[in-house]
PDB file of C-alpha atoms and ligand atoms in Angstrom:
ATOM      1  CA  MET Z   5     110.415  50.442 110.851  1.00 63.00           C
ATOM      2  CA  LYS Z   6     107.115  50.093 108.989  1.00 62.00           C
ATOM      3  CA  LYS Z   7     107.078  46.378 108.233  1.00 79.00           C
ATOM      4  CA  ASN Z   8     109.354  43.476 107.573  1.00 89.00           C
ATOM      5  CA  LEU Z   9     111.266  44.369 104.470  1.00 95.00           C
ATOM      6  CA  PHE Z  10     112.654  42.399 101.555  1.00 98.00           C
ATOM      7  CA  ILE Z  11     116.050  43.768 100.542  1.00 98.00           C
ATOM      8  CA  ALA Z  12     118.268  42.546  97.680  1.00 98.00           C
ATOM      9  CA  PHE Z  13     121.969  43.315  97.420  1.00 99.00           C
ATOM     10  CA  GLU Z  14     123.413  43.557  93.950  1.00 98.00           C
ATOM     11  CA  GLY Z  15     126.767  44.258  92.359  1.00 98.00           C
ATOM     12  CA  ILE Z  16     129.537  42.654  90.370  1.00 98.00           C
ATOM     13  CA  ASP Z  17     131.657  39.908  91.959  1.00 96.00           C
ATOM     14  CA  GLY Z  18     133.659  41.078  94.977  1.00 96.00           C
ATOM     15  CA  SER Z  19     131.716  44.334  95.290  1.00 98.00           C
ATOM     16  CA  GLY Z  20     131.233  43.717  99.022  1.00 98.00           C
ATOM     17  CA  LYS Z  21     127.697  42.303  99.072  1.00 98.00           C
ATOM     18  CA  SER Z  22     128.301  39.623 101.727  1.00 98.00           C
ATOM     19  CA  THR Z  23     130.167  42.129 103.896  1.00 98.00           C
ATOM     20  CA  GLN Z  24     127.277  44.593 103.682  1.00 98.00           C
ATOM     21  CA  VAL Z  25     124.631  41.901 104.221  1.00 98.00           C
ATOM     22  CA  LYS Z  26     126.348  41.042 107.530  1.00 98.00           C
ATOM     23  CA  LEU Z  27     126.658  44.670 108.643  1.00 98.00           C
ATOM     24  CA  LEU Z  28     123.040  45.498 107.774  1.00 97.00           C
ATOM     25  CA  THR Z  29     121.805  42.340 109.512  1.00 97.00           C
ATOM     26  CA  GLN Z  30     123.598  43.384 112.710  1.00 97.00           C
ATOM     27  CA  LYS Z  31     122.044  46.854 112.586  1.00 95.00           C
ATOM     28  CA  LEU Z  32     118.533  45.508 111.954  1.00 94.00           C
ATOM     29  CA  GLU Z  33     118.863  42.987 114.776  1.00 94.00           C
ATOM     30  CA  VAL Z  34     120.016  45.683 117.178  1.00 93.00           C
ATOM     31  CA  ALA Z  35     116.880  47.612 116.117  1.00 91.00           C
ATOM     32  CA  GLY Z  36     114.882  44.574 117.294  1.00 91.00           C
ATOM     33  CA  LEU Z  37     113.945  42.976 113.965  1.00 93.00           C
ATOM     34  CA  LYS Z  38     114.006  39.278 113.100  1.00 95.00           C
ATOM     35  CA  VAL Z  39     116.300  38.925 110.076  1.00 97.00           C
ATOM     36  CA  TYR Z  40     116.664  36.048 107.637  1.00 98.00           C
ATOM     37  CA  THR Z  41     119.655  36.233 105.279  1.00 98.00           C
ATOM     38  CA  THR Z  42     119.874  34.211 102.115  1.00 98.00           C
ATOM     39  CA  CYS Z  43     121.628  34.170  98.740  1.00 98.00           C
ATOM     40  CA  GLU Z  44     121.550  33.186  95.091  1.00 98.00           C
ATOM     41  CA  PRO Z  45     122.616  30.869  93.661  1.00 98.00           C
ATOM     42  CA  THR Z  46     120.858  29.087  96.548  1.00 98.00           C
ATOM     43  CA  ASP Z  47     122.056  26.117  98.588  1.00 97.00           C
ATOM     44  CA  GLY Z  48     119.156  24.108  97.147  1.00 97.00           C
ATOM     45  CA  PRO Z  49     119.438  21.413  94.453  1.00 97.00           C
ATOM     46  CA  ILE Z  50     119.244  23.793  91.487  1.00 98.00           C
ATOM     47  CA  GLY Z  51     121.722  26.200  93.082  1.00 98.00           C
ATOM     48  CA  LYS Z  52     124.138  23.296  93.549  1.00 98.00           C
ATOM     49  CA  ILE Z  53     124.045  22.506  89.817  1.00 98.00           C
ATOM     50  CA  ILE Z  54     124.727  26.180  89.057  1.00 98.00           C
ATOM     51  CA  ARG Z  55     127.704  26.252  91.444  1.00 97.00           C
ATOM     52  CA  ASP Z  56     129.145  23.136  89.779  1.00 96.00           C
ATOM     53  CA  ILE Z  57     128.898  24.876  86.406  1.00 97.00           C
ATOM     54  CA  PHE Z  58     130.550  28.038  87.761  1.00 94.00           C
ATOM     55  CA  ARG Z  59     133.375  26.012  89.284  1.00 92.00           C
ATOM     56  CA  HIS Z  60     133.935  24.312  85.909  1.00 91.00           C
ATOM     57  CA  LYS Z  61     132.901  20.892  87.251  1.00 94.00           C
ATOM     58  CA  MET Z  62     130.139  20.744  84.631  1.00 95.00           C
ATOM     59  CA  GLU Z  63     129.621  22.474  81.331  1.00 96.00           C
ATOM     60  CA  ALA Z  64     126.439  24.208  80.212  1.00 97.00           C
ATOM     61  CA  ASP Z  65     125.345  26.674  77.566  1.00 97.00           C
ATOM     62  CA  HIS Z  66     124.631  30.275  78.676  1.00 97.00           C
ATOM     63  CA  ARG Z  67     120.958  29.734  77.800  1.00 97.00           C
ATOM     64  CA  THR Z  68     120.789  26.669  80.032  1.00 98.00           C
ATOM     65  CA  ILE Z  69     122.404  28.679  82.844  1.00 98.00           C
ATOM     66  CA  ALA Z  70     119.846  31.468  82.366  1.00 98.00           C
ATOM     67  CA  GLY Z  71     117.036  28.891  82.679  1.00 98.00           C
ATOM     68  CA  LEU Z  72     118.604  27.345  85.781  1.00 98.00           C
ATOM     69  CA  PHE Z  73     118.714  30.751  87.487  1.00 98.00           C
ATOM     70  CA  VAL Z  74     115.011  31.263  86.713  1.00 98.00           C
ATOM     71  CA  ALA Z  75     114.203  27.898  88.325  1.00 98.00           C
ATOM     72  CA  ASP Z  76     116.551  28.428  91.282  1.00 98.00           C
ATOM     73  CA  ARG Z  77     114.921  31.800  91.986  1.00 98.00           C
ATOM     74  CA  LEU Z  78     111.388  30.367  91.912  1.00 98.00           C
ATOM     75  CA  ASP Z  79     112.477  27.646  94.332  1.00 98.00           C
ATOM     76  CA  HIS Z  80     114.143  30.335  96.464  1.00 98.00           C
ATOM     77  CA  LEU Z  81     110.812  32.147  96.672  1.00 98.00           C
ATOM     78  CA  LEU Z  82     108.394  29.261  96.846  1.00 98.00           C
ATOM     79  CA  ASN Z  83     109.944  26.338  98.652  1.00 97.00           C
ATOM     80  CA  LYS Z  84     107.923  25.362 101.692  1.00 96.00           C
ATOM     81  CA  THR Z  85     110.806  24.915 104.147  1.00 95.00           C
ATOM     82  CA  ASN Z  86     112.731  28.163 103.985  1.00 96.00           C
ATOM     83  CA  GLY Z  87     111.393  30.011 100.943  1.00 98.00           C
ATOM     84  CA  ILE Z  88     111.500  33.818 100.921  1.00 98.00           C
ATOM     85  CA  LEU Z  89     107.693  34.104 100.827  1.00 98.00           C
ATOM     86  CA  LYS Z  90     107.358  31.838 103.865  1.00 98.00           C
ATOM     87  CA  LYS Z  91     109.986  33.806 105.793  1.00 98.00           C
ATOM     88  CA  LEU Z  92     108.280  37.104 104.978  1.00 97.00           C
ATOM     89  CA  GLU Z  93     104.956  35.657 106.127  1.00 96.00           C
ATOM     90  CA  GLU Z  94     106.627  34.627 109.389  1.00 96.00           C
ATOM     91  CA  GLY Z  95     107.586  38.254 109.969  1.00 96.00           C
ATOM     92  CA  TYR Z  96     111.267  38.120 109.061  1.00 97.00           C
ATOM     93  CA  THR Z  97     113.009  40.934 107.289  1.00 96.00           C
ATOM     94  CA  VAL Z  98     114.659  39.045 104.434  1.00 98.00           C
ATOM     95  CA  ILE Z  99     117.995  40.090 102.964  1.00 98.00           C
ATOM     96  CA  THR Z 100     119.214  38.316  99.863  1.00 98.00           C
ATOM     97  CA  ASP Z 101     122.711  38.433  98.424  1.00 98.00           C
ATOM     98  CA  ARG Z 102     121.647  38.660  94.734  1.00 98.00           C
ATOM     99  CA  TYR Z 103     118.193  38.397  93.143  1.00 98.00           C
ATOM    100  CA  TYR Z 104     116.752  38.920  89.671  1.00 98.00           C
ATOM    101  CA  PHE Z 105     118.826  41.997  88.819  1.00 98.00           C
ATOM    102  CA  SER Z 106     121.816  39.624  88.837  1.00 98.00           C
ATOM    103  CA  SER Z 107     120.173  37.643  86.046  1.00 98.00           C
ATOM    104  CA  TYR Z 108     119.243  40.823  84.191  1.00 98.00           C
ATOM    105  CA  ALA Z 109     122.889  41.916  84.280  1.00 98.00           C
ATOM    106  CA  TYR Z 110     124.864  38.648  84.019  1.00 97.00           C
ATOM    107  CA  GLN Z 111     122.592  36.613  81.716  1.00 98.00           C
ATOM    108  CA  SER Z 112     121.696  39.541  79.430  1.00 97.00           C
ATOM    109  CA  THR Z 113     125.349  39.858  78.464  1.00 94.00           C
ATOM    110  CA  HIS Z 114     124.968  36.421  76.795  1.00 95.00           C
ATOM    111  CA  VAL Z 115     121.233  35.841  76.173  1.00 97.00           C
ATOM    112  CA  ASP Z 116     118.507  38.159  74.845  1.00 97.00           C
ATOM    113  CA  GLN Z 117     117.726  40.777  77.520  1.00 97.00           C
ATOM    114  CA  HIS Z 118     113.976  40.812  76.903  1.00 97.00           C
ATOM    115  CA  TRP Z 119     113.817  37.058  77.316  1.00 98.00           C
ATOM    116  CA  VAL Z 120     115.740  37.267  80.600  1.00 98.00           C
ATOM    117  CA  ILE Z 121     113.420  39.928  82.006  1.00 98.00           C
ATOM    118  CA  GLN Z 122     110.321  38.085  80.793  1.00 98.00           C
ATOM    119  CA  ALA Z 123     111.535  34.730  82.113  1.00 98.00           C
ATOM    120  CA  ASN Z 124     112.007  36.294  85.555  1.00 98.00           C
ATOM    121  CA  SER Z 125     108.655  38.061  85.562  1.00 98.00           C
ATOM    122  CA  LEU Z 126     106.994  35.353  87.677  1.00 98.00           C
ATOM    123  CA  SER Z 127     109.520  36.083  90.433  1.00 98.00           C
ATOM    124  CA  ALA Z 128     109.134  39.836  90.032  1.00 98.00           C
ATOM    125  CA  ASN Z 129     105.359  39.476  90.320  1.00 98.00           C
ATOM    126  CA  LEU Z 130     105.593  37.174  93.331  1.00 98.00           C
ATOM    127  CA  GLN Z 131     107.938  39.425  95.298  1.00 98.00           C
ATOM    128  CA  ARG Z 132     109.652  42.641  94.308  1.00 98.00           C
ATOM    129  CA  PRO Z 133     112.332  43.851  96.705  1.00 98.00           C
ATOM    130  CA  ASP Z 134     111.316  46.856  98.829  1.00 97.00           C
ATOM    131  CA  LEU Z 135     114.817  47.991  97.959  1.00 97.00           C
ATOM    132  CA  ASN Z 136     117.600  46.809  95.629  1.00 98.00           C
ATOM    133  CA  ILE Z 137     120.971  48.004  96.891  1.00 98.00           C
ATOM    134  CA  TYR Z 138     123.571  48.155  94.136  1.00 98.00           C
ATOM    135  CA  ILE Z 139     127.137  48.357  95.420  1.00 98.00           C
ATOM    136  CA  ASP Z 140     129.219  49.916  92.710  1.00 98.00           C
ATOM    137  CA  ILE Z 141     132.898  49.101  92.214  1.00 98.00           C
ATOM    138  CA  SER Z 142     134.991  49.178  89.062  1.00 98.00           C
ATOM    139  CA  PRO Z 143     135.637  45.881  87.253  1.00 97.00           C
ATOM    140  CA  GLU Z 144     139.366  46.453  87.873  1.00 96.00           C
ATOM    141  CA  LEU Z 145     138.813  46.590  91.646  1.00 97.00           C
ATOM    142  CA  SER Z 146     136.600  43.499  91.394  1.00 96.00           C
ATOM    143  CA  ILE Z 147     139.369  41.497  89.691  1.00 95.00           C
ATOM    144  CA  ASP Z 148     141.866  42.806  92.233  1.00 94.00           C
ATOM    145  CA  ARG Z 149     139.715  41.666  95.162  1.00 94.00           C
ATOM    146  CA  LEU Z 150     138.950  38.299  93.527  1.00 92.00           C
ATOM    147  CA  ASN Z 151     142.654  37.633  92.910  1.00 90.00           C
ATOM    148  CA  LYS Z 152     143.438  38.357  96.570  1.00 89.00           C
ATOM    149  CA  GLY Z 153     140.589  36.357  98.058  1.00 81.00           C
ATOM    150  CA  ARG Z 154     140.343  33.255  95.838  1.00 76.00           C
ATOM    151  CA  ASP Z 155     142.565  30.532  94.487  1.00 75.00           C
ATOM    152  CA  SER Z 156     140.385  29.859  91.416  1.00 80.00           C
ATOM    153  CA  ILE Z 157     138.447  32.070  89.047  1.00 80.00           C
ATOM    154  CA  GLU Z 158     134.832  31.195  88.237  1.00 84.00           C
ATOM    155  CA  LEU Z 159     132.904  31.474  85.000  1.00 81.00           C
ATOM    156  CA  TYR Z 160     132.008  35.147  84.272  1.00 85.00           C
ATOM    157  CA  GLU Z 161     134.867  36.497  86.439  1.00 87.00           C
ATOM    158  CA  THR Z 162     136.964  38.072  83.692  1.00 92.00           C
ATOM    159  CA  LEU Z 163     137.651  41.794  83.364  1.00 95.00           C
ATOM    160  CA  GLU Z 164     135.856  42.033  80.017  1.00 95.00           C
ATOM    161  CA  ASN Z 165     132.779  40.171  81.217  1.00 96.00           C
ATOM    162  CA  LEU Z 166     132.562  42.197  84.437  1.00 97.00           C
ATOM    163  CA  GLN Z 167     132.783  45.423  82.401  1.00 97.00           C
ATOM    164  CA  ASN Z 168     129.835  44.219  80.327  1.00 97.00           C
ATOM    165  CA  VAL Z 169     127.913  43.110  83.416  1.00 98.00           C
ATOM    166  CA  ARG Z 170     128.437  46.450  85.174  1.00 98.00           C
ATOM    167  CA  ASN Z 171     127.240  48.297  82.055  1.00 98.00           C
ATOM    168  CA  LYS Z 172     124.163  46.037  81.899  1.00 98.00           C
ATOM    169  CA  TYR Z 173     123.352  46.697  85.552  1.00 98.00           C
ATOM    170  CA  PHE Z 174     123.282  50.445  84.869  1.00 98.00           C
ATOM    171  CA  GLU Z 175     121.348  50.038  81.613  1.00 98.00           C
ATOM    172  CA  ILE Z 176     118.651  47.886  83.231  1.00 98.00           C
ATOM    173  CA  MET Z 177     118.413  49.946  86.436  1.00 98.00           C
ATOM    174  CA  GLU Z 178     117.623  52.892  84.157  1.00 98.00           C
ATOM    175  CA  LEU Z 179     115.175  50.846  82.050  1.00 98.00           C
ATOM    176  CA  LEU Z 180     113.249  49.635  85.114  1.00 98.00           C
ATOM    177  CA  LYS Z 181     113.462  52.774  87.218  1.00 97.00           C
ATOM    178  CA  LYS Z 182     109.668  53.172  87.338  1.00 97.00           C
ATOM    179  CA  GLU Z 183     108.965  49.749  88.845  1.00 96.00           C
ATOM    180  CA  GLU Z 184     112.106  49.069  90.872  1.00 98.00           C
ATOM    181  CA  LYS Z 185     113.476  50.906  93.892  1.00 97.00           C
ATOM    182  CA  VAL Z 186     117.248  51.052  93.639  1.00 98.00           C
ATOM    183  CA  LEU Z 187     119.863  52.593  95.896  1.00 98.00           C
ATOM    184  CA  ILE Z 188     123.312  52.878  94.329  1.00 98.00           C
ATOM    185  CA  VAL Z 189     126.224  53.145  96.762  1.00 98.00           C
ATOM    186  CA  ASP Z 190     129.908  53.683  96.095  1.00 98.00           C
ATOM    187  CA  GLY Z 191     131.611  50.435  97.162  1.00 98.00           C
ATOM    188  CA  ASN Z 192     135.131  51.811  97.047  1.00 98.00           C
ATOM    189  CA  ARG Z 193     135.094  53.087 100.648  1.00 98.00           C
ATOM    190  CA  GLU Z 194     135.508  51.579 104.088  1.00 98.00           C
ATOM    191  CA  PRO Z 195     132.851  48.902 104.802  1.00 98.00           C
ATOM    192  CA  GLU Z 196     131.494  50.782 107.868  1.00 98.00           C
ATOM    193  CA  ILE Z 197     131.064  54.025 105.894  1.00 98.00           C
ATOM    194  CA  ILE Z 198     129.115  52.191 103.186  1.00 98.00           C
ATOM    195  CA  SER Z 199     127.038  50.417 105.805  1.00 98.00           C
ATOM    196  CA  ASN Z 200     126.166  53.669 107.572  1.00 98.00           C
ATOM    197  CA  GLU Z 201     125.015  55.219 104.291  1.00 98.00           C
ATOM    198  CA  ILE Z 202     122.800  52.187 103.599  1.00 98.00           C
ATOM    199  CA  TRP Z 203     121.432  52.285 107.124  1.00 97.00           C
ATOM    200  CA  ASP Z 204     120.567  56.002 106.950  1.00 96.00           C
ATOM    201  CA  ASN Z 205     118.797  55.429 103.653  1.00 95.00           C
ATOM    202  CA  ILE Z 206     116.775  52.481 104.918  1.00 94.00           C
ATOM    203  CA  ALA Z 207     115.851  54.224 108.150  1.00 86.00           C
ATOM    204  CA  ASN Z 208     114.651  57.294 106.193  1.00 80.00           C
ATOM    205  CA  ARG Z 209     112.628  55.333 103.647  1.00 76.00           C
ATOM    206  CA  PHE Z 210     110.872  52.927 105.973  1.00 74.00           C
ATOM    207  CA  LYS Z 211     110.225  54.918 109.140  1.00 68.00           C
TER     208      LYS Z 211
HETATM  209  P1  ADP H 304     130.826  39.838  97.380  1.00 76.51           P
HETATM  210  O1  ADP H 304     129.901  39.138  98.331  1.00 76.51           O
HETATM  211  O2  ADP H 304     130.166  40.958  96.639  1.00 76.51           O
HETATM  212  O3  ADP H 304     131.576  38.911  96.490  1.00 76.51           O
HETATM  213  P2  ADP H 304     132.558  40.267  99.693  1.00 76.51           P
HETATM  214  O4  ADP H 304     131.801  40.972 100.756  1.00 76.51           O
HETATM  215  O5  ADP H 304     132.775  38.786  99.850  1.00 76.51           O
HETATM  216  O6  ADP H 304     131.930  40.593  98.259  1.00 76.51           O
HETATM  217  O7  ADP H 304     133.949  41.003  99.535  1.00 76.51           O
HETATM  218  C1  ADP H 304     134.949  40.558  98.593  1.00 76.51           C
HETATM  219  C2  ADP H 304     136.336  40.827  99.204  1.00 76.51           C
HETATM  220  O8  ADP H 304     136.529  42.237  99.343  1.00 76.51           O
HETATM  221  C3  ADP H 304     136.522  40.225 100.603  1.00 76.51           C
HETATM  222  O9  ADP H 304     137.864  39.842 100.732  1.00 76.51           O
HETATM  223  C4  ADP H 304     136.184  41.388 101.534  1.00 76.51           C
HETATM  224  O10 ADP H 304     136.855  41.285 102.759  1.00 76.51           O
HETATM  225  C5  ADP H 304     136.679  42.589 100.729  1.00 76.51           C
HETATM  226  N1  ADP H 304     135.847  43.784 100.937  1.00 76.51           N
HETATM  227  C6  ADP H 304     134.516  43.857 101.111  1.00 76.51           C
HETATM  228  N2  ADP H 304     134.089  45.138 101.242  1.00 76.51           N
HETATM  229  C7  ADP H 304     135.202  45.908 101.131  1.00 76.51           C
HETATM  230  C8  ADP H 304     135.434  47.324 101.177  1.00 76.51           C
HETATM  231  N3  ADP H 304     134.440  48.198 101.347  1.00 76.51           N
HETATM  232  N4  ADP H 304     136.696  47.763 101.037  1.00 76.51           N
HETATM  233  C9  ADP H 304     137.717  46.881 100.852  1.00 76.51           C
HETATM  234  N5  ADP H 304     137.578  45.529 100.802  1.00 76.51           N
HETATM  235  C10 ADP H 304     136.343  45.038 100.936  1.00 76.51           C
HETATM  236  P1  TYD H 305     128.027  34.784  94.109  1.00 76.51           P
HETATM  237  O1  TYD H 305     128.221  33.523  94.888  1.00 76.51           O
HETATM  238  O2  TYD H 305     127.167  35.859  94.679  1.00 76.51           O
HETATM  239  O3  TYD H 305     129.462  35.366  93.761  1.00 76.51           O
HETATM  240  P2  TYD H 305     130.221  36.650  94.327  1.00 76.51           P
HETATM  241  O4  TYD H 305     130.239  36.501  95.845  1.00 76.51           O
HETATM  242  O5  TYD H 305     131.587  36.521  93.706  1.00 76.51           O
HETATM  243  O6  TYD H 305     129.503  37.855  93.864  1.00 76.51           O
HETATM  244  O7  TYD H 305     127.490  34.444  92.686  1.00 76.51           O
HETATM  245  C1  TYD H 305     128.160  33.492  91.890  1.00 76.51           C
HETATM  246  C2  TYD H 305     128.102  33.902  90.449  1.00 76.51           C
HETATM  247  O8  TYD H 305     126.767  33.745  89.967  1.00 76.51           O
HETATM  248  C3  TYD H 305     128.499  35.351  90.206  1.00 76.51           C
HETATM  249  O9  TYD H 305     129.531  35.383  89.233  1.00 76.51           O
HETATM  250  C4  TYD H 305     127.252  35.959  89.592  1.00 76.51           C
HETATM  251  C5  TYD H 305     126.501  34.788  89.045  1.00 76.51           C
HETATM  252  N1  TYD H 305     125.035  34.960  88.934  1.00 76.51           N
HETATM  253  C6  TYD H 305     124.466  35.051  87.674  1.00 76.51           C
HETATM  254  O10 TYD H 305     125.167  34.980  86.647  1.00 76.51           O
HETATM  255  N2  TYD H 305     123.111  35.207  87.560  1.00 76.51           N
HETATM  256  C7  TYD H 305     122.294  35.258  88.644  1.00 76.51           C
HETATM  257  O11 TYD H 305     121.053  35.394  88.488  1.00 76.51           O
HETATM  258  C8  TYD H 305     122.894  35.140  89.945  1.00 76.51           C
HETATM  259  C9  TYD H 305     122.018  35.155  91.168  1.00 76.51           C
HETATM  260  C10 TYD H 305     124.266  34.992  90.050  1.00 76.51           C
END
């Protein structure tokens, strides 16, 4: 592979991002690469506030949440201990479970889309993913998987909201198709089949 890559997984809740992050990490490690996996919201202080809001431990306006995600993402990129930029400099291939497309899709269903894109432009300018991988499942399947795997439902995890979020993902992937590399995969198949398709695509693009 050409260089250490920065790859972002995207999709609505329960689309299989964490499963695919694990499978891709294994394949990259077998190919001899150093891999650093990470996620948003982060485990840092701002990410913790966001998680409390999502678990209904704290209340916040959608605009406040949108601002918190902007700050959490900048810390994710820039923090000196384990920031994405530092890890890339150290030669790791970095895989993140969610990045700014999540804000474009989730926050733009509640807050002005142009503001969301603009507010995240510092992050986009600091580090664009070499590839955004969007795992597509229907909102109905998402709710089905969430009901099986969780005992509580977080903010934004309703059928209507997930329908809006999925529509926003497609709208904004189309809007930004000139500047963003996106691979869309069908998430309603066996995990290994999805993983092999992702692997073939990455191997072809970055040989
Ligand atoms: P996300 O990180 O997008 O929320 P997960 O990888 O945690 O998604 O998957 C959500 C749930 O769906 C988990 O219970 C997981 O085992 C299951 N799952 C993941 N991928 C698939 C798949 N391709 N087919 C069926 N179930 C899946
Ligand atoms: P996550 O832990 O990835 O949830 P899941 O594994 O169910 O996909 O993300 C938690 C929630 O945060 C999820 O509902 C999506 C939301 N989110 C945003 O609204 N905006 C963002 O920018 C990010 C990164 C996540």
